[in-house]
Every structure is written in structure tokens, then in C-alpha cells.
Short mmCIF file of C-alpha atoms and ligand atoms in Angstrom, two decimals:
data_model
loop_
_atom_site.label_atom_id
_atom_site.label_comp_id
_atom_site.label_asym_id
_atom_site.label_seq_id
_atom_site.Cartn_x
_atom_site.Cartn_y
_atom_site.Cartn_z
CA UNK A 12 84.23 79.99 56.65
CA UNK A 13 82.42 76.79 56.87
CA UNK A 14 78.84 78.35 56.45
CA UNK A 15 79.88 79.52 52.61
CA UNK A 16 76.34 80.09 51.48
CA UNK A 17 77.35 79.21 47.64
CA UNK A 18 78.15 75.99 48.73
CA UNK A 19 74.63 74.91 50.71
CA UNK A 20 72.42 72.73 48.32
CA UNK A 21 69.49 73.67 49.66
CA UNK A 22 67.98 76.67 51.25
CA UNK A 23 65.34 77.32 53.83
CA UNK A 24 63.47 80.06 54.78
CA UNK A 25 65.96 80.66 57.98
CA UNK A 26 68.62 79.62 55.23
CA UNK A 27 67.92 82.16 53.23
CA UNK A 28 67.61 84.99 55.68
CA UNK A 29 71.52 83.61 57.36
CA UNK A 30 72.55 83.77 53.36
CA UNK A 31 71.02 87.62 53.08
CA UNK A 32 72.85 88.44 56.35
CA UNK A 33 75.89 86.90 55.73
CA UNK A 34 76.07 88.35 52.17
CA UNK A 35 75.39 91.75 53.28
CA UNK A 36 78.79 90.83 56.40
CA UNK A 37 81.09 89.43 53.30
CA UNK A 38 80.32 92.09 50.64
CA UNK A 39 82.06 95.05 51.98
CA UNK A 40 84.89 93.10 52.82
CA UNK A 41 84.97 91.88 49.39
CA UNK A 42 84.64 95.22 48.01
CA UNK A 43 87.88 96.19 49.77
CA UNK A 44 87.07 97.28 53.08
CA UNK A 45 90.12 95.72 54.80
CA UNK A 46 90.70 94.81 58.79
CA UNK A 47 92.97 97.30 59.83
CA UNK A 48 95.26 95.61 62.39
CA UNK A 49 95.08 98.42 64.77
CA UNK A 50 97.78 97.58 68.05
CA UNK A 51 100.47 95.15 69.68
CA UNK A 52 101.47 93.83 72.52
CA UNK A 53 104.17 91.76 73.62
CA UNK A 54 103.87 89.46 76.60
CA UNK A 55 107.52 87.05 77.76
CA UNK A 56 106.46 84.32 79.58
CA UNK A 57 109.25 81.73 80.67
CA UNK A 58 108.87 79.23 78.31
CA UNK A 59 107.22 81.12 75.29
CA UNK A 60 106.84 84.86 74.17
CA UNK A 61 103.00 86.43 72.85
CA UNK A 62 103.00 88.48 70.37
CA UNK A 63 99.22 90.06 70.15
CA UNK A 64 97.21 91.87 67.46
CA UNK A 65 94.58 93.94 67.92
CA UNK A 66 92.16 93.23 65.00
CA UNK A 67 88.80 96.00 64.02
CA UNK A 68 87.60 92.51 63.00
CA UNK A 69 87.81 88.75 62.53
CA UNK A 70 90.75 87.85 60.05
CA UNK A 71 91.77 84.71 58.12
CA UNK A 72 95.33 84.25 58.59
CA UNK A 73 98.02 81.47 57.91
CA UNK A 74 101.71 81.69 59.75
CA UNK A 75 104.64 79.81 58.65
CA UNK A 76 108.55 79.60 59.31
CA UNK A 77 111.76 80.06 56.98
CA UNK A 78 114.84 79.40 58.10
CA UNK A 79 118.41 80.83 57.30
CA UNK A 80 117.75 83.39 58.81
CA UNK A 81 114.82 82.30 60.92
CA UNK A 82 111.91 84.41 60.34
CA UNK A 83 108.00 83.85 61.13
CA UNK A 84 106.37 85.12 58.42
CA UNK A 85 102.61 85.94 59.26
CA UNK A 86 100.03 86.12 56.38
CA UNK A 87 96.84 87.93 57.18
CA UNK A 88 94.21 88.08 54.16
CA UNK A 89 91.79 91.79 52.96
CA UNK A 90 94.10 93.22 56.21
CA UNK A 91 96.09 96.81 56.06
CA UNK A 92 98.31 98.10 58.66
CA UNK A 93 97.46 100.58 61.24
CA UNK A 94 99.89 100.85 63.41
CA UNK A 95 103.68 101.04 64.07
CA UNK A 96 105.79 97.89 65.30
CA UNK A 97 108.62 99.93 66.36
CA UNK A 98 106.99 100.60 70.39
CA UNK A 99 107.44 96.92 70.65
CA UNK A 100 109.99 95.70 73.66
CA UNK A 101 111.60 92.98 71.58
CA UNK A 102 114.22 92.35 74.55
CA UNK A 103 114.34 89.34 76.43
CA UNK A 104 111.97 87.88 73.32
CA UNK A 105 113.64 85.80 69.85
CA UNK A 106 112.14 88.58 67.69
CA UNK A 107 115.02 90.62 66.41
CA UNK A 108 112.22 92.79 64.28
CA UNK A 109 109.10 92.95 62.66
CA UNK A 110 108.51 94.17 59.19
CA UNK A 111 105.41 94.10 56.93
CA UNK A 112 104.48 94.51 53.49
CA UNK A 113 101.06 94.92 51.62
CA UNK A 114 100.77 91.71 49.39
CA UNK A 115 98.72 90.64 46.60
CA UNK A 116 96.92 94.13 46.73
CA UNK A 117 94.73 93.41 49.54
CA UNK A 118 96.65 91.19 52.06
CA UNK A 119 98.97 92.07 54.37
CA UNK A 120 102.27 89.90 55.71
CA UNK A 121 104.04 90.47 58.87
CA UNK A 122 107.48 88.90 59.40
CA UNK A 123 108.86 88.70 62.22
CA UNK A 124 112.82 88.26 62.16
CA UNK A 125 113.97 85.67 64.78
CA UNK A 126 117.47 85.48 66.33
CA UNK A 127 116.20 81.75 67.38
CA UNK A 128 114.28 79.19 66.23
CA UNK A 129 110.94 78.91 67.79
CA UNK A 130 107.96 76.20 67.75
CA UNK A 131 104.96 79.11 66.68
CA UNK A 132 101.30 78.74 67.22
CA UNK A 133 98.66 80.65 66.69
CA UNK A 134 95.08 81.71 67.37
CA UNK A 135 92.15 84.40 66.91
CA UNK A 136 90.32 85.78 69.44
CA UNK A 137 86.99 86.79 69.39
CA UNK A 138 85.69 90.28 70.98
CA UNK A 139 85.05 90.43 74.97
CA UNK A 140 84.27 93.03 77.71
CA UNK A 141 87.95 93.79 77.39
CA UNK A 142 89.34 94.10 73.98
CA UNK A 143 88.19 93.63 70.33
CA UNK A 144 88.99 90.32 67.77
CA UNK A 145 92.72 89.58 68.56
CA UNK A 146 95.42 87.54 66.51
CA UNK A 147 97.77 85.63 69.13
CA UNK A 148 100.99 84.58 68.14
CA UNK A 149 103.11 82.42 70.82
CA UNK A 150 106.68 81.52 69.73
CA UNK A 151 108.25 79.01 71.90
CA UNK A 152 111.50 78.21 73.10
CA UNK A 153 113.01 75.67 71.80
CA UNK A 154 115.74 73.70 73.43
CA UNK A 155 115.17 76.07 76.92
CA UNK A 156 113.23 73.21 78.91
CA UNK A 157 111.95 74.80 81.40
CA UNK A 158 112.07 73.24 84.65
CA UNK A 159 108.22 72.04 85.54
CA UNK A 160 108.70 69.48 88.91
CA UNK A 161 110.66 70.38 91.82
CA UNK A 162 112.73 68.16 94.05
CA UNK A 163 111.33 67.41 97.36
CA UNK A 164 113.18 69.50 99.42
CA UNK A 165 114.18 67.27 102.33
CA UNK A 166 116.37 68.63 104.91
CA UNK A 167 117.32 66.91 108.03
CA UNK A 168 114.41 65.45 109.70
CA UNK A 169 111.65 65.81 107.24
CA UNK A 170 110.82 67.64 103.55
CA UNK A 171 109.65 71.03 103.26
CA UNK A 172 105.64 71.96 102.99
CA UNK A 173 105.95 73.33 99.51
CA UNK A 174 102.72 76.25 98.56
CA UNK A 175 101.84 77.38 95.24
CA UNK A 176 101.49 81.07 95.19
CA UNK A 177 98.98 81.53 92.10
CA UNK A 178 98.84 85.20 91.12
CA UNK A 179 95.67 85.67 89.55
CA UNK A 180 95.61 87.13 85.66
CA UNK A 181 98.89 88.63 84.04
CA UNK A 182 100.13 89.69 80.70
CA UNK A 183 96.55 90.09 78.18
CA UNK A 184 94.36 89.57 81.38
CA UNK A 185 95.08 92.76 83.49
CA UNK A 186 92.41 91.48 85.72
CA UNK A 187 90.26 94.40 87.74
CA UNK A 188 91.79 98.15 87.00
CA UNK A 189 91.17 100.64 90.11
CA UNK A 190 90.05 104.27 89.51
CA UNK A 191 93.85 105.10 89.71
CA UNK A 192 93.95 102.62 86.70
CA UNK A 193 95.77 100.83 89.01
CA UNK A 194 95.79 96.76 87.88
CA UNK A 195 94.91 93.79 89.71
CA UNK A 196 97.27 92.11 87.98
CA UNK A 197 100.14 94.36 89.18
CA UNK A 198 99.05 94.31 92.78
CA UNK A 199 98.57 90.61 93.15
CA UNK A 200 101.88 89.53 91.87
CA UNK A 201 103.36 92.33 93.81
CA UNK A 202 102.08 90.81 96.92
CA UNK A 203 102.45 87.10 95.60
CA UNK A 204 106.19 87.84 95.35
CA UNK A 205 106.15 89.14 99.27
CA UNK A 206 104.48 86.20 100.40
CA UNK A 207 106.76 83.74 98.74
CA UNK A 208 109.75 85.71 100.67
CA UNK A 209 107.96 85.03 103.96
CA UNK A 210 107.17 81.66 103.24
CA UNK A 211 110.77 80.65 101.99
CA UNK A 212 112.61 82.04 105.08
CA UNK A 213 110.87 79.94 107.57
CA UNK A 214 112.06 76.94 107.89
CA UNK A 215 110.28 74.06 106.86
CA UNK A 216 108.74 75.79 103.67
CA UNK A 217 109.23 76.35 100.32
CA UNK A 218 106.92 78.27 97.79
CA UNK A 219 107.02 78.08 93.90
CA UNK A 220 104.99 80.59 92.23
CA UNK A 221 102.41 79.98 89.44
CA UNK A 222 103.06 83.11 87.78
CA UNK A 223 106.43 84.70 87.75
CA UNK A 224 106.18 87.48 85.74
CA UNK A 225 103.51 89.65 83.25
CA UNK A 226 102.04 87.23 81.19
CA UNK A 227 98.99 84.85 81.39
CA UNK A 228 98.59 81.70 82.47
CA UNK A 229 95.02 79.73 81.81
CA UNK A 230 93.26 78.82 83.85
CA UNK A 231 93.40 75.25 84.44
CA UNK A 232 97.35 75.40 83.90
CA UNK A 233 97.45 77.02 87.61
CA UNK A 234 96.18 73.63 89.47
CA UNK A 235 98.36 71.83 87.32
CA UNK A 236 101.25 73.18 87.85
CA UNK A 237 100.72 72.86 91.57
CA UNK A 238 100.62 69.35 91.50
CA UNK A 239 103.57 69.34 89.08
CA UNK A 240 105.50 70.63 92.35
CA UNK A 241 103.80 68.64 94.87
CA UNK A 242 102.38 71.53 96.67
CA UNK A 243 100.54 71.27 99.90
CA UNK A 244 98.60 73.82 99.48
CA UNK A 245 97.36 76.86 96.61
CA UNK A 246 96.79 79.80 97.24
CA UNK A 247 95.52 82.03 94.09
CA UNK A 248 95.74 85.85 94.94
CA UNK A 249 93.16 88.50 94.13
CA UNK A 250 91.68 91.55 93.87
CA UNK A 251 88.87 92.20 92.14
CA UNK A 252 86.20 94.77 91.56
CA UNK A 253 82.47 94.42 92.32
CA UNK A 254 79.81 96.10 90.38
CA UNK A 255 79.33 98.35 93.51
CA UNK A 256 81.91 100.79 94.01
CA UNK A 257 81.20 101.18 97.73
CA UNK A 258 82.15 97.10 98.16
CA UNK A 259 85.20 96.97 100.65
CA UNK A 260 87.22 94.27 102.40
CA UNK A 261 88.93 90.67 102.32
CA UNK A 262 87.85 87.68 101.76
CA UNK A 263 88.41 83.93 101.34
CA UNK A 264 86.74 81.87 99.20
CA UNK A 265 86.94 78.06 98.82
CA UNK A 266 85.48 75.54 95.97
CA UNK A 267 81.89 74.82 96.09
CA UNK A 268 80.11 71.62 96.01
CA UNK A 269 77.01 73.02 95.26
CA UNK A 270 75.97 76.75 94.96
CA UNK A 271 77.90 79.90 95.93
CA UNK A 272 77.19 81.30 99.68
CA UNK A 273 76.73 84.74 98.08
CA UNK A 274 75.93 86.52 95.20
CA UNK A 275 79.26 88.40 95.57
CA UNK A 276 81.08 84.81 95.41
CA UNK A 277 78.91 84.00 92.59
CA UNK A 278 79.81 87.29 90.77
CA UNK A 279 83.22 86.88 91.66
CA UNK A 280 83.69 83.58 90.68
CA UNK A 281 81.54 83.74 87.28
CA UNK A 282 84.43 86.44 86.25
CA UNK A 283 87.16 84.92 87.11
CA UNK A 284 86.54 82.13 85.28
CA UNK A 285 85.95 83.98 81.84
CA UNK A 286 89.60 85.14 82.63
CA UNK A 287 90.84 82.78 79.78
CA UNK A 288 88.50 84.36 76.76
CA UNK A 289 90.90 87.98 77.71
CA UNK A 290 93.99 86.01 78.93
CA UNK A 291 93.63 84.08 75.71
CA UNK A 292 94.07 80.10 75.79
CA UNK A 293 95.69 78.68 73.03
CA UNK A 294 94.01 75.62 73.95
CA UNK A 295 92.07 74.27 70.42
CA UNK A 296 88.96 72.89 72.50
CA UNK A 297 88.22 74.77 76.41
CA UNK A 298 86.53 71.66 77.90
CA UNK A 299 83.50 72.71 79.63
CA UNK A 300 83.92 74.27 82.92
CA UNK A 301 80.93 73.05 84.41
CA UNK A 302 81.79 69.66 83.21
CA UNK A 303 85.13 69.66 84.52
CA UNK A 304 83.87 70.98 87.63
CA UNK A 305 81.10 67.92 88.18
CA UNK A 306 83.65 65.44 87.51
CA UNK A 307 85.89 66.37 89.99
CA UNK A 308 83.65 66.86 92.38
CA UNK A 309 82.12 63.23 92.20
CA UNK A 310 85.69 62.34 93.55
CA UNK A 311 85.26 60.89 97.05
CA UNK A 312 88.99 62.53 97.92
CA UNK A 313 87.50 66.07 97.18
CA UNK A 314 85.79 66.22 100.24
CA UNK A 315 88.97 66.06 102.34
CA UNK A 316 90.27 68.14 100.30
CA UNK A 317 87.60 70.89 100.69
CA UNK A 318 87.29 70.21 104.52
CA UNK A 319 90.89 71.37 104.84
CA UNK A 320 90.56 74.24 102.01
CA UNK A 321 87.85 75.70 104.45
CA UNK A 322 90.40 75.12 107.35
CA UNK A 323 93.10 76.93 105.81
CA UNK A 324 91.03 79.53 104.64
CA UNK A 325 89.22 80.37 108.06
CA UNK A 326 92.95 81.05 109.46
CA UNK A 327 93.80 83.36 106.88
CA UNK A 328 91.05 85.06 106.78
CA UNK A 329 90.96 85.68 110.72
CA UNK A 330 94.49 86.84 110.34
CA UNK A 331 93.57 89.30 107.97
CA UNK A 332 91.24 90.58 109.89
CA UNK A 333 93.44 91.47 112.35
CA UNK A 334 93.86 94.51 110.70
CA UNK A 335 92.16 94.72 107.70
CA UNK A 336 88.02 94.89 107.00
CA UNK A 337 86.44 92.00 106.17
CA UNK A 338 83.92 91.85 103.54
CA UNK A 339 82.39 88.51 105.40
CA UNK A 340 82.93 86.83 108.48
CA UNK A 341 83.52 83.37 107.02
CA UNK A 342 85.11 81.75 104.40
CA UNK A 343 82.77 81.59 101.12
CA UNK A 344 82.10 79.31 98.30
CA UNK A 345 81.42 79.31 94.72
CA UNK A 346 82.64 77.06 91.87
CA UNK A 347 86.24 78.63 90.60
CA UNK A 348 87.80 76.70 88.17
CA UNK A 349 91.60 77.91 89.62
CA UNK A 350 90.40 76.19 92.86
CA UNK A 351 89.54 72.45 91.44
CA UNK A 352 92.50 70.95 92.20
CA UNK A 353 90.90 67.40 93.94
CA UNK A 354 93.62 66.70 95.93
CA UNK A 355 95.52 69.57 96.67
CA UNK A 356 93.65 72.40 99.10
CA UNK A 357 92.75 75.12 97.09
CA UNK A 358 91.93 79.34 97.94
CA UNK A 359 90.90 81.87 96.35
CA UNK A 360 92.15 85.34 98.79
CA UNK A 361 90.61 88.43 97.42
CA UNK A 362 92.98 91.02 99.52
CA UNK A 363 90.43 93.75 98.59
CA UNK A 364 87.95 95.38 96.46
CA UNK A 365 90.42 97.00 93.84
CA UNK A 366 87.27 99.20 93.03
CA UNK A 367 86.73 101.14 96.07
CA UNK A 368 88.78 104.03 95.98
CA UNK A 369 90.20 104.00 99.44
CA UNK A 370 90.98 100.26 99.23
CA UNK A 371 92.53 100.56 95.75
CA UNK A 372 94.56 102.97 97.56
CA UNK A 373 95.94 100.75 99.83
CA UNK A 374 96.45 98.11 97.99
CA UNK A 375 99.02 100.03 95.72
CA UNK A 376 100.69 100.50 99.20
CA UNK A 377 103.85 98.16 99.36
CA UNK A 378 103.58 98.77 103.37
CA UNK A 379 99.88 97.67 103.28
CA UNK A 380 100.72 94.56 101.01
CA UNK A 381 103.21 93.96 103.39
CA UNK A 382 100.76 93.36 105.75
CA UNK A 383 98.42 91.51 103.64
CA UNK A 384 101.18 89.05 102.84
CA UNK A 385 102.25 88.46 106.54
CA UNK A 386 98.77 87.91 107.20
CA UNK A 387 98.07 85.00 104.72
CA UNK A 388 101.66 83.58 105.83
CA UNK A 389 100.54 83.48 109.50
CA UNK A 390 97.57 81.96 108.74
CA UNK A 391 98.94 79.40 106.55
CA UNK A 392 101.79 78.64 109.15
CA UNK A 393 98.88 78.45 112.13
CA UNK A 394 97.28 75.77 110.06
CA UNK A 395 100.24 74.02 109.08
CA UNK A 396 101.51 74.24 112.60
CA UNK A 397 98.09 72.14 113.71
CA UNK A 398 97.92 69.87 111.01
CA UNK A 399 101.60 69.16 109.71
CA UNK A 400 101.75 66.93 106.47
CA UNK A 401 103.16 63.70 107.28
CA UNK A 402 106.71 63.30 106.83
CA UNK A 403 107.14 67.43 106.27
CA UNK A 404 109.89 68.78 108.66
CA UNK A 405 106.99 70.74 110.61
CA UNK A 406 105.78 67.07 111.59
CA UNK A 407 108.80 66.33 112.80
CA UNK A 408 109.51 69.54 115.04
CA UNK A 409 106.14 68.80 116.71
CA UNK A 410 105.48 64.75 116.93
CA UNK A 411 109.51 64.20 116.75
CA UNK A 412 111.30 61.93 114.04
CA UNK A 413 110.58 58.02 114.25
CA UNK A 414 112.56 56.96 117.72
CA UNK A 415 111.77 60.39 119.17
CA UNK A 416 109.47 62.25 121.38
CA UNK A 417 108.65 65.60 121.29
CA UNK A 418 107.44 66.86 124.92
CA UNK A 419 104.25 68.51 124.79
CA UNK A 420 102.50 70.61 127.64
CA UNK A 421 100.80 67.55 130.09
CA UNK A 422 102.96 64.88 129.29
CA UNK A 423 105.25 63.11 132.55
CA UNK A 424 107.86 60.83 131.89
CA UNK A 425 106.01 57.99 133.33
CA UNK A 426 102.94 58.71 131.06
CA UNK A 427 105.68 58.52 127.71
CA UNK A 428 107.23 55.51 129.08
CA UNK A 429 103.86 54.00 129.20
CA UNK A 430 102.80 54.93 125.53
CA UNK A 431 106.01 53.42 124.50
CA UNK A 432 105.58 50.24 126.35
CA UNK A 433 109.03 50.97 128.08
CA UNK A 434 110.20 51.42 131.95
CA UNK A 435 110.65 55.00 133.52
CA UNK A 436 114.17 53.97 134.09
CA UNK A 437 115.06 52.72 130.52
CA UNK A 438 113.78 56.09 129.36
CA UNK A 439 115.59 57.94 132.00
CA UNK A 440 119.15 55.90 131.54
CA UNK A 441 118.59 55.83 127.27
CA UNK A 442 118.40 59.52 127.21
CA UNK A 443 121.31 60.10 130.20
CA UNK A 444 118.82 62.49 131.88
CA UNK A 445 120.22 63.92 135.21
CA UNK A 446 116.88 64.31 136.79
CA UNK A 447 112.94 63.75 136.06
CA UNK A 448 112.00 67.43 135.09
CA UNK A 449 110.87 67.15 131.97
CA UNK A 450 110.28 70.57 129.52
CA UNK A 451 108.30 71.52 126.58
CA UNK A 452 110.11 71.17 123.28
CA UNK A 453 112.67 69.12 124.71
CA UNK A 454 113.43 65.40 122.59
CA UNK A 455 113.61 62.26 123.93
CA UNK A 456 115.33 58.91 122.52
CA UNK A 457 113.33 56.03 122.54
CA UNK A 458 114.47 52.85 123.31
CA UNK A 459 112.90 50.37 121.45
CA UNK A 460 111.24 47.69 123.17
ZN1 LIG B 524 90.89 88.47 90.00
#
């Protein structure tokens, strides 16, 4: 503790009542009323595993390693043990075992026995909504490099349009919980997972998920790693709860410049973007949201970039409601951190109100987040199909490769031959046509002139 009242030179009147305050905070604890650690959790994420603590209280705490064997040993001070380690799943994670031991009478030291070296770090953190003060420990791989950019995927006649399927929450963060107790968490990735199956059997994209599994990633880590793999597009999946129960239906939601449309979107977005203070960030200093936010935002390329967001999102949204209710008509705004990507379209789909009882229902429905999925794939493919990314193999299919012509509904062979600044006949003889009927679809050499 920095604010050691001993150590001040002089006190004030509001000096003196922090001092009585603080005394009265330290003295039990000094008398020997230790921080039970109460609960764990274990979290693998690809590159790193969490090990979590659930505290009764804030803790001082030190970690360090030993090698031969490797162990973690975990020092926590005036702390007792109140729980079992032995519910842990320690597959798939370098911890072999935990053990702990009461030290110097009032301390208590976890070790955790390692069948790997691992780089540890470790944080506290403080009581939310969700859970009480927390001890974080991430151990992480070392010498496991996990893979962060993707090759372009180029097959003949252009690259794939690659979309980052951001789950929203995982692991500590469980997100909204239904009536059923049903997670958000759960249902997102669930449906993530089905959309990145849709989107990697059509030809001409590839998807790389943000999340892969039950752990969390923070916040500003989910743009990133879109642009790590060159994504076209994000899309971060959703389904969150509103404070009234009776709230139903989809929605899409893109960055705003300025205010949210609603005060759902405001709600919805103010949430969200606490998600880091449960998912826990082992970042030392969170920059300032807002901050972040209003830099980006001066950036002249942003307003492309939200022009097409709101593009992308009006198609999915009006293919979801095809057959699902929407909660509004058109595609709101309100300032989500996950969605600040400048330069990569960004959106946020809530695929329901995981707090309405009929819709949490549905949503734990692998038929119904079937149809979710297919929905947000045809409406990303119905953008991408009228706006295809330069040089993606979609571009190609519809404006043809350099030297090629794609015909389009309205277009004679005298018309092309006049675009290209070539005769009718060099076009006819070039291409070894038998006749002048021309049809949709079909490719045409050019000559060049
Ligand atoms: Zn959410």
C-alpha cells in the first residue's frame, strides 16, 4: 500500500479521517483475520492457460519460478485456504498439480507443479457486478508460437475475402446468463463456429475466428487480431440481456461517431465494454476507452470504413429478419470498443435478447442458430457479392481477371468492343466465337489494343 498512513509527514483534517478509516480496514487484518481464498478456475487459451482465484478480499501476493522440476510457486500474504484444488481440469494445461502450505503462520503458498516451463504473470482483480477480488495467474507457452498472420489465400484468379468471426466474452467473462442459466458465451461461440463453416465452404472465403475456445480475449485484442489476418470484414457475435425481460429480437449495431441511436445501444454498448474488468486484462495500464475511441475517430479513413460497416450491417440484419424478430428496423450505433477497428468494417450482431425466456430458448436451439448463422452468411455474401474487394476472387468472378470480361445482363458485343477500344470482329475472331449471342456469366478474351 502506497497510502501507509505511518509514513505521511503531515496530516490534514481529511488526512486524518482516511488514516482513522484505513486503520480501522488494516487492523483486523493485522489481528489475524486472513483472506480466505475461497474458489478456482481454470481457463486454456491457445497460447497461455489462467489459473483464477477467487479472493473474500484484496491480497498482496508475489509469484516466482524454480526450476528442476519446474514449479510456480505463488506466495499470498495474512491468506488461508478455503477450498480444494483437486476439481481443477489440469489437462490440456502445464500444471501437473497444485499443492499449498500455510507459511510463516499467517501466509499461505500455492505451488503449482509444471510439466513445462512457462513465462507467468500475474494480476489482482478488483470486485465487479460479477465476481469478488480475484488473483489471475496466466502461464504461457513457451516455445509453442502460436501462429498470429495468415497467408493470403490466393487461389486461381484472385485471394480469398478473409472475415473475422469475433465471439463475444469467453472463459472469466460468461457474458449475459438466460433464466435457463444458459450463457452468452456458450451460445455465441456455438453459432460463431457455424458461421465460420458456411463461410469457409463457399468459395472465395475464408474465416479465422477471434476466439476459438472458452477463454477471454480483451477487448481491444479482437480488432487486432483482425488486422493481424487481413480480414475484410469483423463480425463480433452477441447476445445479451437488457434490463427488461420482455426485450426480444436481433439487431445490428455499428460504431458511432457521435452518440448512440438508442438507449438500448447505449446500454448495450456501455456493458460490453466493461467486459474486460470480468474477463480480466492483464494489461498493466487500460488506456482510456473514450480516448482511444476519439482518436480513431479523427481518422479521415474511418468514415469509409463506417459507411460500409452500416452497409454490411443493413444486409444482415434484413436477412435476419427473414425469419427472426427484429428488435429495430435499422442498423444502430453506439461507441463499442470491439468495433474501432479504423480500417477494417466492424459489427456488432446481437442474435437475441438472451434474457427473454422464449428467445433464450431458441437460442440454445442448434436448429435456430443454424439459421441465425446462415442468415449473417447471406448477408455478408449479398454485400460482398455488390462490392467485391479488389483483387479478392469474388472480383474476379464478377468484373473478370485483367484481359477478361465478364458478361453482365445489357451488355452487346459491339458495346464491349467499344469500351475496349477494339473491333467487333477482333473480339469475335480472339475469342473463336461461332456466332454473336452473347450470355450472362460467359468470359471473354480481350485482345489488347
Ligand atoms: Zn455480449
Amino acid at each position: 500500500m502506497n497510502n501507509n498512513p505511518f509514513s505521511r509527514q503531515r496530516i490534514g483534517r481529511t488526512g486524518l479521517w482516511l488514516w482513522l478509516v484505513a486503520t480501522a480496514l488494516v487492523l483486523p487484518l493485522a489481528a489475524g483475520a486472513s483472506v480466505a481464498v475461497e474458489n478456482s478456475r481454470i481457463w486454456r487459451a491457445p497460447d497461455h492457460t489462467r489459473l483464477v482465484l477467487d479472493l473474500a478480499g484484496p491480497v498482496e501476493h508475489r509469484i516466482f519460478s524454480l526450476e528442476n522440476p519446474d514449479r510456480l510457486v505463488v506466495d499470498i500474504s495474512n491468506a488461508r485456504l478455503n477450498t480444494r484444488f483437486d476439481r481443477l481440469d489440469l489437462d490440456s494445461s502445464p500444471i501437473s498439480g497444485v499443492r499449498s502450505a500455510p507459511r510463516d503462520k499467517t501466509d499461505l503458498r500455492i505451488v503449482l507443479d509444471l510439466n513445462a516451463p512457462v513465462r507467468p504473470r500475474s494480476f489482482l482483480l478488483g470486485r465487479n457486478e460479477q465476481y469478488g477480488d480475484r488473483l489471475v495467474i496466466d502461464l504461457y507457452d513457451i516455445g509453442r508460437v502460436v501462429e498470429k498472420t495468415v497467408e493470403d489465400v490466393v487461389t486461381d484468379g484472385g485471394r480469398d475475402i478473409v472475415i473475422a468471426i469475433d465471439a463475444g466474452h469467453g472463459g472469466e467473462d460468461p457474458g449475459a446468463i438466460g433464466p435457463g442459466g444458459l450463457y452468452e458465451k456458450d451460445v455465441v461461440l456455438a453459432i460463431s463456429k457455424k458461421l465460420k463453416r458456411l463461410l469457409d465452404a463457399e468459395q472465395g472465403y475464408s474465416a479465422v475466428m477471434v476466439r476459438t475456445g472458452d477463454y477471454y480475449v480483451p477487448l481491444q485484442n479482437r480488432p487486432q487480431q483482425a488486422r493481424q489476418h487481413r480480414a475484410d470484414l469483423m463480425i463480433s457475435v452477441h447476445a445479451d440481456a437488457f434490463k427488461n425481460p420482455r426485450a426480444r429480437g436481433a439487431s445490428v449495431f455499428a460504431l458511432s461517431r457521435t452518440g448512440a441511436t438508442s438507449e438500448t445501444a447505449s446500454y448495450l454498448a456501455e456493458r460490453e465494454n466493461r467486459a474486460d474488468l470480468i474477463g480480466g486484462t492483464g494489461d498493466v495500464k487500460l488506456a482510456d476507452k473514450d480516448q482511444v475511441l476519439a482518436g480513431v475517430l479523427l481518422d479521415l479513413s474511418m468514415t469509409a470504413t463506417l459507411a460500409t460497416s452500416l452497409e454490411v450491417g443493413d444486409e444482415v440484419l434484413r436477412a435476419m429478419g427473414s425469419f427472426a424478430h427484429l428488435h429495430k428496423r435499422n442498423v444502430e450505433q453506439a461507441g463499442f470498443v470491439v468495433l474501432k477497428s479504423p480500417d477494417i468494417p466492424s459489427i456488432l450482431v446481437e442474435t437475441g435478447f438472451i434474457s427473454n425466456p422464449e428467445e433464450s430458448r431458441k437460442l440454445a436451439d442448434s436448429a435456430y442458430q443454424d439459421r441465425i448463422a446462415k442468415a449473417i452468411f447471406s448477408g455478408v455474401r449479398n454485400y460482398f457479392t455488390r462490392r467485391p474487394p479488389e483483387g479478392s476472387w469474388v472480383a474476379t468472378q464478377r468484373h473478370g481477371r485483367p484481359g477478361e470480361h465478364v458478361i453482365v445482363r445489357g451488355d452487346t458485343l459491339s458495346g464491349i468492343a467499344e469500351r475496349y477500344n477494339i473491333s467487333v470482329n477482333d473480339l469475335i475472331a480472339h475469342n473463336g466465337l461461332p456466332t454473336t449471342r452473347i450470355e450472362v456469366g460467359q468470359r471473354l478474351k480481350i485482345p489488347s489494343s
